[in-house]
Amino acid sequence: MLPTSWAEVRALAALVPTPTLAATGIFFAWLVFQALLQTVLPGKRVEGQALADGSRLRYRMNGLLAFGVTYLVLAGGVLAGWWPATLAYDHFGPLLVVANLFAFGMAVLLFVHAKLGHTAGQATGKPLVDFFLGAGLNPRLGSFDLKLFFEARPGLIGWTVIVCSLAAAQLEQTGNLSTPMLLVVAFQFVYVLDYFVFEEAILTTLDVMHDGFGWMLCWGDVVWVPFVYCLQAYYLLVQPVSLPPIATAGIVSLNLAGFVLFRWSNLQKHTFRRDPDQPIWGQAPAVIATRNGAGLLVSGFWGIARHLNYTGDLMMALAWGLACGLGSPLPYFYFVYFTLLLVHRERRDHKRCAARYGRAWQAYTRRVRWRFVPGVY
Ligand code: NDP
């Protein structure tokens, strides 16, 4: 129900945590620490996909090392007594507000940066659309790629840190870690670790290749991913859940199957884009030629359905919800939201590919009819 008086508005506003000095310090220290790691750690140099003008940006892939160093430093700090393992949980509300303020401010800076012509972009000329979707494609400060940084470092690593902190809070409050909490922490930690192991694959995703860097990606990376994707762990801290061994086995199997499908299909496309002659499942890849050179893969998972990578991701999302039992719809929020996001994303991508590849895309969609699940959707 909407508030009907100023008193009710004030009561609602009072529920919003106040940004504290401590949370502001933690947030900016985290940001600077991650930026330093991206800047100074060694890593393989790779080229991104060709841009509209044919040029390619170079990226340094040191995410896995940054992830490892982050955990060494955090664990070292806990052992030395410099900060508690529950730090992120202790400051959760104020941190969420600080992250929001930062994301909005950063989006304004990105908008101004693009408008001043510092980045090749895709401005529509409509200020609100450009602010929301991003007028610049790959804004950089020198060789520091802002999109790659925000896509992966503070938010994605931050998500795992918050989840570990929630687990530490459960350990502190109850004296042990529940099986559901262990499952959720392990699943999500492995999901992020996997991202860094195959970090290069980010260069052939929609976000990096086609989406502008504006409010949507910035807020999503800095606020939504770390503070909403930890919902299951937060739920398990507040609401103890126990699982029978058979349910645990089923959930682990679902997560594993989803993971294999997600990772393998993403790798097939990534490898194909890098080296179109690499065999897939022991055979030369079947390809539909396109007018602009980049063929469409019809072998492997990409010949079974158009987005089995999304299907695998959704299977994992469901497993994370199921790990929290069936007592509340709340832990399933991520699965429902993610399904909507990926259905919408696939439609958006379909439109873009239809415009880009014309007849070749029509031939591909005739040959590979199903979007997510053969025979279902
Ligand atoms: P994809 O990696 O599926 O990339 C789509 C692009 O791949 C298309 O635009 C096209 O690009 C190319 N492509 C499509 N079909 C073919 C084909 N048959 N052969 C060759 N190239 C093809 O999509 P996303 O970037 O959306 O997703 C990447 C992963 O990230 C997914 O697993 C997804 O689940 C995950 N993800 C996770 C999110 C989260 O919040 N956890 C959010 C979003 C995504 P081109 O024009 O270059 O040919």
PDB file of C-alpha atoms in Angstrom, residues 26-252:
ATOM      1  CA  ILE A  26      34.943   0.409   3.803  1.00  0.00           C
ATOM      2  CA  PHE A  27      33.278   0.965   0.423  1.00  0.00           C
ATOM      3  CA  PHE A  28      35.949   3.287  -0.969  1.00  0.00           C
ATOM      4  CA  ALA A  29      38.828   1.266   0.503  1.00  0.00           C
ATOM      5  CA  TRP A  30      37.350  -1.778  -1.256  1.00  0.00           C
ATOM      6  CA  LEU A  31      37.032   0.094  -4.545  1.00  0.00           C
ATOM      7  CA  VAL A  32      40.582   1.460  -4.411  1.00  0.00           C
ATOM      8  CA  PHE A  33      41.962  -1.940  -3.380  1.00  0.00           C
ATOM      9  CA  GLN A  34      40.273  -3.660  -6.322  1.00  0.00           C
ATOM     10  CA  ALA A  35      41.353  -0.927  -8.757  1.00  0.00           C
ATOM     11  CA  LEU A  36      44.938  -1.288  -7.519  1.00  0.00           C
ATOM     12  CA  LEU A  37      44.832  -5.042  -8.056  1.00  0.00           C
ATOM     13  CA  GLN A  38      43.512  -4.597 -11.598  1.00  0.00           C
ATOM     14  CA  THR A  39      46.263  -2.072 -12.300  1.00  0.00           C
ATOM     15  CA  VAL A  40      49.361  -3.640 -10.760  1.00  0.00           C
ATOM     16  CA  LEU A  41      48.936  -7.417 -10.896  1.00  0.00           C
ATOM     17  CA  PRO A  42      50.454  -9.195 -13.893  1.00  0.00           C
ATOM     18  CA  GLY A  43      48.159 -10.936 -16.362  1.00  0.00           C
ATOM     19  CA  LYS A  44      47.837 -12.226 -19.891  1.00  0.00           C
ATOM     20  CA  ARG A  45      47.232  -9.479 -22.478  1.00  0.00           C
ATOM     21  CA  VAL A  46      44.361 -10.271 -24.806  1.00  0.00           C
ATOM     22  CA  GLU A  47      42.510  -8.431 -27.540  1.00  0.00           C
ATOM     23  CA  GLY A  48      38.770  -7.844 -27.441  1.00  0.00           C
ATOM     24  CA  GLN A  49      36.402  -8.400 -30.362  1.00  0.00           C
ATOM     25  CA  ALA A  50      36.720  -6.008 -33.313  1.00  0.00           C
ATOM     26  CA  LEU A  51      34.955  -2.678 -32.713  1.00  0.00           C
ATOM     27  CA  ALA A  52      32.825  -0.887 -35.328  1.00  0.00           C
ATOM     28  CA  ASP A  53      35.930   0.814 -36.769  1.00  0.00           C
ATOM     29  CA  GLY A  54      37.807  -2.506 -36.958  1.00  0.00           C
ATOM     30  CA  SER A  55      40.171  -1.718 -34.066  1.00  0.00           C
ATOM     31  CA  ARG A  56      40.502  -3.942 -31.010  1.00  0.00           C
ATOM     32  CA  LEU A  57      40.996  -2.955 -27.384  1.00  0.00           C
ATOM     33  CA  ARG A  58      43.605  -4.718 -25.323  1.00  0.00           C
ATOM     34  CA  TYR A  59      42.784  -6.089 -21.863  1.00  0.00           C
ATOM     35  CA  ARG A  60      44.958  -7.441 -19.070  1.00  0.00           C
ATOM     36  CA  MET A  61      43.402 -10.595 -17.612  1.00  0.00           C
ATOM     37  CA  ASN A  62      44.515 -10.739 -13.990  1.00  0.00           C
ATOM     38  CA  GLY A  63      41.150 -11.402 -12.332  1.00  0.00           C
ATOM     39  CA  LEU A  64      41.976 -14.826 -10.939  1.00  0.00           C
ATOM     40  CA  LEU A  65      45.099 -13.486  -9.286  1.00  0.00           C
ATOM     41  CA  ALA A  66      43.133 -10.487  -7.955  1.00  0.00           C
ATOM     42  CA  PHE A  67      40.496 -12.863  -6.543  1.00  0.00           C
ATOM     43  CA  GLY A  68      43.194 -14.937  -4.817  1.00  0.00           C
ATOM     44  CA  VAL A  69      45.058 -11.915  -3.437  1.00  0.00           C
ATOM     45  CA  THR A  70      41.773 -10.442  -2.176  1.00  0.00           C
ATOM     46  CA  TYR A  71      40.999 -13.567  -0.151  1.00  0.00           C
ATOM     47  CA  LEU A  72      44.566 -13.809   1.156  1.00  0.00           C
ATOM     48  CA  VAL A  73      44.399 -10.209   2.380  1.00  0.00           C
ATOM     49  CA  LEU A  74      40.878 -10.569   3.827  1.00  0.00           C
ATOM     50  CA  ALA A  75      41.693 -13.846   5.603  1.00  0.00           C
ATOM     51  CA  GLY A  76      45.013 -12.398   6.823  1.00  0.00           C
ATOM     52  CA  GLY A  77      43.170  -9.371   8.233  1.00  0.00           C
ATOM     53  CA  VAL A  78      40.656 -11.593  10.051  1.00  0.00           C
ATOM     54  CA  LEU A  79      43.413 -13.787  11.518  1.00  0.00           C
ATOM     55  CA  ALA A  80      45.395 -10.709  12.596  1.00  0.00           C
ATOM     56  CA  GLY A  81      42.271  -9.262  14.220  1.00  0.00           C
ATOM     57  CA  TRP A  82      42.211  -6.142  11.995  1.00  0.00           C
ATOM     58  CA  TRP A  83      38.588  -6.687  10.991  1.00  0.00           C
ATOM     59  CA  PRO A  84      35.934  -9.295  11.823  1.00  0.00           C
ATOM     60  CA  ALA A  85      34.824 -11.922   9.285  1.00  0.00           C
ATOM     61  CA  THR A  86      31.325 -10.470   9.668  1.00  0.00           C
ATOM     62  CA  LEU A  87      32.396  -6.946   8.583  1.00  0.00           C
ATOM     63  CA  ALA A  88      30.197  -6.784   5.447  1.00  0.00           C
ATOM     64  CA  TYR A  89      27.187  -8.151   7.359  1.00  0.00           C
ATOM     65  CA  ASP A  90      27.767  -5.744  10.276  1.00  0.00           C
ATOM     66  CA  HIS A  91      27.612  -2.736   7.889  1.00  0.00           C
ATOM     67  CA  PHE A  92      25.192  -4.198   5.339  1.00  0.00           C
ATOM     68  CA  GLY A  93      22.506  -1.454   5.383  1.00  0.00           C
ATOM     69  CA  PRO A  94      24.817   1.582   5.317  1.00  0.00           C
ATOM     70  CA  LEU A  95      27.034  -0.125   2.706  1.00  0.00           C
ATOM     71  CA  LEU A  96      23.983  -0.646   0.496  1.00  0.00           C
ATOM     72  CA  VAL A  97      23.119   3.054   0.684  1.00  0.00           C
ATOM     73  CA  VAL A  98      26.723   4.152   0.003  1.00  0.00           C
ATOM     74  CA  ALA A  99      26.914   1.780  -2.984  1.00  0.00           C
ATOM     75  CA  ASN A 100      23.682   3.274  -4.361  1.00  0.00           C
ATOM     76  CA  LEU A 101      24.924   6.848  -3.981  1.00  0.00           C
ATOM     77  CA  PHE A 102      28.186   5.904  -5.649  1.00  0.00           C
ATOM     78  CA  ALA A 103      26.485   4.089  -8.574  1.00  0.00           C
ATOM     79  CA  PHE A 104      24.241   7.079  -9.329  1.00  0.00           C
ATOM     80  CA  GLY A 105      27.201   9.491  -9.127  1.00  0.00           C
ATOM     81  CA  MET A 106      29.347   7.221 -11.274  1.00  0.00           C
ATOM     82  CA  ALA A 107      26.584   6.978 -13.900  1.00  0.00           C
ATOM     83  CA  VAL A 108      26.500  10.784 -14.103  1.00  0.00           C
ATOM     84  CA  LEU A 109      30.296  10.856 -14.591  1.00  0.00           C
ATOM     85  CA  LEU A 110      30.057   8.182 -17.295  1.00  0.00           C
ATOM     86  CA  PHE A 111      27.365  10.202 -19.068  1.00  0.00           C
ATOM     87  CA  VAL A 112      29.465  13.389 -18.971  1.00  0.00           C
ATOM     88  CA  HIS A 113      32.610  11.467 -19.997  1.00  0.00           C
ATOM     89  CA  ALA A 114      30.809  10.059 -23.065  1.00  0.00           C
ATOM     90  CA  LYS A 115      29.199  13.384 -23.946  1.00  0.00           C
ATOM     91  CA  LEU A 116      32.610  15.074 -23.855  1.00  0.00           C
ATOM     92  CA  GLY A 117      33.611  12.583 -26.528  1.00  0.00           C
ATOM     93  CA  HIS A 118      36.115  10.616 -24.462  1.00  0.00           C
ATOM     94  CA  THR A 119      34.751   7.258 -25.555  1.00  0.00           C
ATOM     95  CA  ALA A 120      33.533   5.716 -28.786  1.00  0.00           C
ATOM     96  CA  GLY A 121      29.882   5.217 -28.165  1.00  0.00           C
ATOM     97  CA  GLN A 122      26.358   4.659 -29.205  1.00  0.00           C
ATOM     98  CA  ALA A 123      24.624   7.804 -27.982  1.00  0.00           C
ATOM     99  CA  THR A 124      21.029   8.137 -29.139  1.00  0.00           C
ATOM    100  CA  GLY A 125      20.905  11.871 -28.389  1.00  0.00           C
ATOM    101  CA  LYS A 126      18.068  11.283 -25.890  1.00  0.00           C
ATOM    102  CA  PRO A 127      19.648  12.240 -22.560  1.00  0.00           C
ATOM    103  CA  LEU A 128      17.551   9.909 -20.393  1.00  0.00           C
ATOM    104  CA  VAL A 129      18.118   6.899 -22.652  1.00  0.00           C
ATOM    105  CA  ASP A 130      21.828   7.687 -22.904  1.00  0.00           C
ATOM    106  CA  PHE A 131      22.105   8.058 -19.129  1.00  0.00           C
ATOM    107  CA  PHE A 132      20.231   4.808 -18.532  1.00  0.00           C
ATOM    108  CA  LEU A 133      21.767   2.590 -21.234  1.00  0.00           C
ATOM    109  CA  GLY A 134      25.132   4.329 -21.522  1.00  0.00           C
ATOM    110  CA  ALA A 135      26.357   6.647 -24.238  1.00  0.00           C
ATOM    111  CA  GLY A 136      29.870   5.169 -24.236  1.00  0.00           C
ATOM    112  CA  LEU A 137      30.720   1.576 -25.126  1.00  0.00           C
ATOM    113  CA  ASN A 138      34.132   1.115 -23.494  1.00  0.00           C
ATOM    114  CA  PRO A 139      35.040   4.127 -21.355  1.00  0.00           C
ATOM    115  CA  ARG A 140      38.663   4.039 -20.249  1.00  0.00           C
ATOM    116  CA  LEU A 141      41.000   6.096 -18.095  1.00  0.00           C
ATOM    117  CA  GLY A 142      44.280   5.559 -19.917  1.00  0.00           C
ATOM    118  CA  SER A 143      44.448   1.789 -20.285  1.00  0.00           C
ATOM    119  CA  PHE A 144      42.157   1.206 -17.265  1.00  0.00           C
ATOM    120  CA  ASP A 145      38.938  -0.242 -18.659  1.00  0.00           C
ATOM    121  CA  LEU A 146      36.059   0.965 -16.473  1.00  0.00           C
ATOM    122  CA  LYS A 147      33.465  -1.460 -17.827  1.00  0.00           C
ATOM    123  CA  LEU A 148      35.632  -4.545 -17.325  1.00  0.00           C
ATOM    124  CA  PHE A 149      36.517  -3.332 -13.821  1.00  0.00           C
ATOM    125  CA  PHE A 150      32.959  -2.711 -12.657  1.00  0.00           C
ATOM    126  CA  GLU A 151      31.562  -5.796 -14.435  1.00  0.00           C
ATOM    127  CA  ALA A 152      33.805  -8.078 -12.459  1.00  0.00           C
ATOM    128  CA  ARG A 153      35.895  -6.757  -9.653  1.00  0.00           C
ATOM    129  CA  PRO A 154      34.196  -4.768  -6.863  1.00  0.00           C
ATOM    130  CA  GLY A 155      30.705  -6.220  -7.355  1.00  0.00           C
ATOM    131  CA  LEU A 156      31.349  -9.830  -8.284  1.00  0.00           C
ATOM    132  CA  ILE A 157      34.128 -10.386  -5.745  1.00  0.00           C
ATOM    133  CA  GLY A 158      32.116  -8.257  -3.299  1.00  0.00           C
ATOM    134  CA  TRP A 159      29.150 -10.613  -3.687  1.00  0.00           C
ATOM    135  CA  THR A 160      31.261 -13.597  -2.519  1.00  0.00           C
ATOM    136  CA  VAL A 161      32.692 -11.554   0.347  1.00  0.00           C
ATOM    137  CA  ILE A 162      29.184 -10.609   1.544  1.00  0.00           C
ATOM    138  CA  VAL A 163      28.021 -14.231   1.287  1.00  0.00           C
ATOM    139  CA  CYS A 164      31.068 -15.441   3.285  1.00  0.00           C
ATOM    140  CA  SER A 165      30.404 -12.715   5.827  1.00  0.00           C
ATOM    141  CA  LEU A 166      26.786 -13.905   6.223  1.00  0.00           C
ATOM    142  CA  ALA A 167      28.060 -17.455   6.740  1.00  0.00           C
ATOM    143  CA  ALA A 168      30.502 -16.141   9.357  1.00  0.00           C
ATOM    144  CA  ALA A 169      27.581 -14.412  11.095  1.00  0.00           C
ATOM    145  CA  GLN A 170      25.686 -17.717  11.209  1.00  0.00           C
ATOM    146  CA  LEU A 171      28.736 -19.433  12.685  1.00  0.00           C
ATOM    147  CA  GLU A 172      29.050 -16.678  15.284  1.00  0.00           C
ATOM    148  CA  GLN A 173      25.335 -16.716  16.184  1.00  0.00           C
ATOM    149  CA  THR A 174      24.633 -20.466  16.212  1.00  0.00           C
ATOM    150  CA  GLY A 175      28.049 -22.080  16.658  1.00  0.00           C
ATOM    151  CA  ASN A 176      27.854 -23.980  13.368  1.00  0.00           C
ATOM    152  CA  LEU A 177      27.291 -23.703   9.639  1.00  0.00           C
ATOM    153  CA  SER A 178      24.102 -25.292   8.319  1.00  0.00           C
ATOM    154  CA  THR A 179      24.202 -27.571   5.265  1.00  0.00           C
ATOM    155  CA  PRO A 180      22.015 -25.160   3.220  1.00  0.00           C
ATOM    156  CA  MET A 181      24.356 -22.268   4.074  1.00  0.00           C
ATOM    157  CA  LEU A 182      27.382 -24.366   3.073  1.00  0.00           C
ATOM    158  CA  LEU A 183      25.698 -25.267  -0.218  1.00  0.00           C
ATOM    159  CA  VAL A 184      24.767 -21.667  -1.069  1.00  0.00           C
ATOM    160  CA  VAL A 185      28.234 -20.333  -0.186  1.00  0.00           C
ATOM    161  CA  ALA A 186      29.988 -23.122  -2.131  1.00  0.00           C
ATOM    162  CA  PHE A 187      27.740 -22.787  -5.205  1.00  0.00           C
ATOM    163  CA  GLN A 188      28.087 -19.024  -5.417  1.00  0.00           C
ATOM    164  CA  PHE A 189      31.794 -19.010  -4.624  1.00  0.00           C
ATOM    165  CA  VAL A 190      32.447 -21.566  -7.384  1.00  0.00           C
ATOM    166  CA  TYR A 191      30.249 -19.548  -9.789  1.00  0.00           C
ATOM    167  CA  VAL A 192      32.412 -16.461  -9.295  1.00  0.00           C
ATOM    168  CA  LEU A 193      35.681 -18.412  -9.207  1.00  0.00           C
ATOM    169  CA  ASP A 194      34.696 -19.975 -12.537  1.00  0.00           C
ATOM    170  CA  TYR A 195      34.119 -16.529 -13.981  1.00  0.00           C
ATOM    171  CA  PHE A 196      37.727 -15.636 -13.182  1.00  0.00           C
ATOM    172  CA  VAL A 197      39.160 -18.936 -14.427  1.00  0.00           C
ATOM    173  CA  PHE A 198      37.521 -18.247 -17.803  1.00  0.00           C
ATOM    174  CA  GLU A 199      37.738 -14.459 -17.518  1.00  0.00           C
ATOM    175  CA  GLU A 200      38.511 -13.973 -21.204  1.00  0.00           C
ATOM    176  CA  ALA A 201      35.048 -15.279 -22.118  1.00  0.00           C
ATOM    177  CA  ILE A 202      33.592 -11.952 -20.866  1.00  0.00           C
ATOM    178  CA  LEU A 203      35.003 -10.348 -24.027  1.00  0.00           C
ATOM    179  CA  THR A 204      32.472 -12.155 -26.245  1.00  0.00           C
ATOM    180  CA  THR A 205      29.411 -11.393 -24.079  1.00  0.00           C
ATOM    181  CA  LEU A 206      26.673  -8.886 -24.885  1.00  0.00           C
ATOM    182  CA  ASP A 207      27.692  -6.612 -22.004  1.00  0.00           C
ATOM    183  CA  VAL A 208      31.208  -6.057 -23.291  1.00  0.00           C
ATOM    184  CA  MET A 209      30.577  -6.215 -27.041  1.00  0.00           C
ATOM    185  CA  HIS A 210      27.319  -4.352 -27.441  1.00  0.00           C
ATOM    186  CA  ASP A 211      25.895  -2.710 -24.301  1.00  0.00           C
ATOM    187  CA  GLY A 212      26.814   0.848 -23.403  1.00  0.00           C
ATOM    188  CA  PHE A 213      28.258   1.522 -19.945  1.00  0.00           C
ATOM    189  CA  GLY A 214      25.659   3.671 -18.251  1.00  0.00           C
ATOM    190  CA  TRP A 215      23.425   3.583 -15.195  1.00  0.00           C
ATOM    191  CA  MET A 216      21.980   0.150 -15.965  1.00  0.00           C
ATOM    192  CA  LEU A 217      25.255  -1.768 -16.021  1.00  0.00           C
ATOM    193  CA  CYS A 218      26.929   0.418 -13.406  1.00  0.00           C
ATOM    194  CA  TRP A 219      24.123   0.129 -10.844  1.00  0.00           C
ATOM    195  CA  GLY A 220      23.682  -3.543 -11.680  1.00  0.00           C
ATOM    196  CA  ASP A 221      27.376  -4.237 -11.082  1.00  0.00           C
ATOM    197  CA  VAL A 222      27.856  -2.138  -7.954  1.00  0.00           C
ATOM    198  CA  VAL A 223      24.514  -2.566  -6.170  1.00  0.00           C
ATOM    199  CA  TRP A 224      22.285  -5.282  -7.610  1.00  0.00           C
ATOM    200  CA  VAL A 225      24.798  -8.121  -7.951  1.00  0.00           C
ATOM    201  CA  PRO A 226      26.505  -7.931  -4.542  1.00  0.00           C
ATOM    202  CA  PHE A 227      23.519  -6.857  -2.437  1.00  0.00           C
ATOM    203  CA  VAL A 228      20.684  -8.839  -4.061  1.00  0.00           C
ATOM    204  CA  TYR A 229      22.444 -12.002  -5.195  1.00  0.00           C
ATOM    205  CA  CYS A 230      23.312 -12.692  -1.544  1.00  0.00           C
ATOM    206  CA  LEU A 231      19.611 -12.966  -0.712  1.00  0.00           C
ATOM    207  CA  GLN A 232      19.652 -16.746  -0.155  1.00  0.00           C
ATOM    208  CA  ALA A 233      22.549 -16.549   2.310  1.00  0.00           C
ATOM    209  CA  TYR A 234      20.799 -13.675   4.138  1.00  0.00           C
ATOM    210  CA  TYR A 235      17.583 -15.693   4.263  1.00  0.00           C
ATOM    211  CA  LEU A 236      19.414 -18.711   5.719  1.00  0.00           C
ATOM    212  CA  LEU A 237      20.951 -16.533   8.406  1.00  0.00           C
ATOM    213  CA  VAL A 238      17.527 -15.288   9.509  1.00  0.00           C
ATOM    214  CA  GLN A 239      15.552 -18.469   8.855  1.00  0.00           C
ATOM    215  CA  PRO A 240      17.279 -21.749   9.775  1.00  0.00           C
ATOM    216  CA  VAL A 241      16.556 -24.520   7.242  1.00  0.00           C
ATOM    217  CA  SER A 242      17.482 -28.205   7.269  1.00  0.00           C
ATOM    218  CA  LEU A 243      17.606 -30.500   4.248  1.00  0.00           C
ATOM    219  CA  PRO A 244      17.314 -34.299   4.078  1.00  0.00           C
ATOM    220  CA  PRO A 245      20.365 -35.985   2.455  1.00  0.00           C
ATOM    221  CA  ILE A 246      18.357 -36.952  -0.659  1.00  0.00           C
ATOM    222  CA  ALA A 247      17.366 -33.310  -1.231  1.00  0.00           C
ATOM    223  CA  THR A 248      20.978 -32.223  -0.732  1.00  0.00           C
ATOM    224  CA  ALA A 249      22.126 -34.782  -3.324  1.00  0.00           C
ATOM    225  CA  GLY A 250      19.436 -33.643  -5.788  1.00  0.00           C
ATOM    226  CA  ILE A 251      20.331 -29.953  -5.342  1.00  0.00           C
ATOM    227  CA  VAL A 252      24.068 -30.605  -5.765  1.00  0.00           C
TER     228      VAL A 252
END
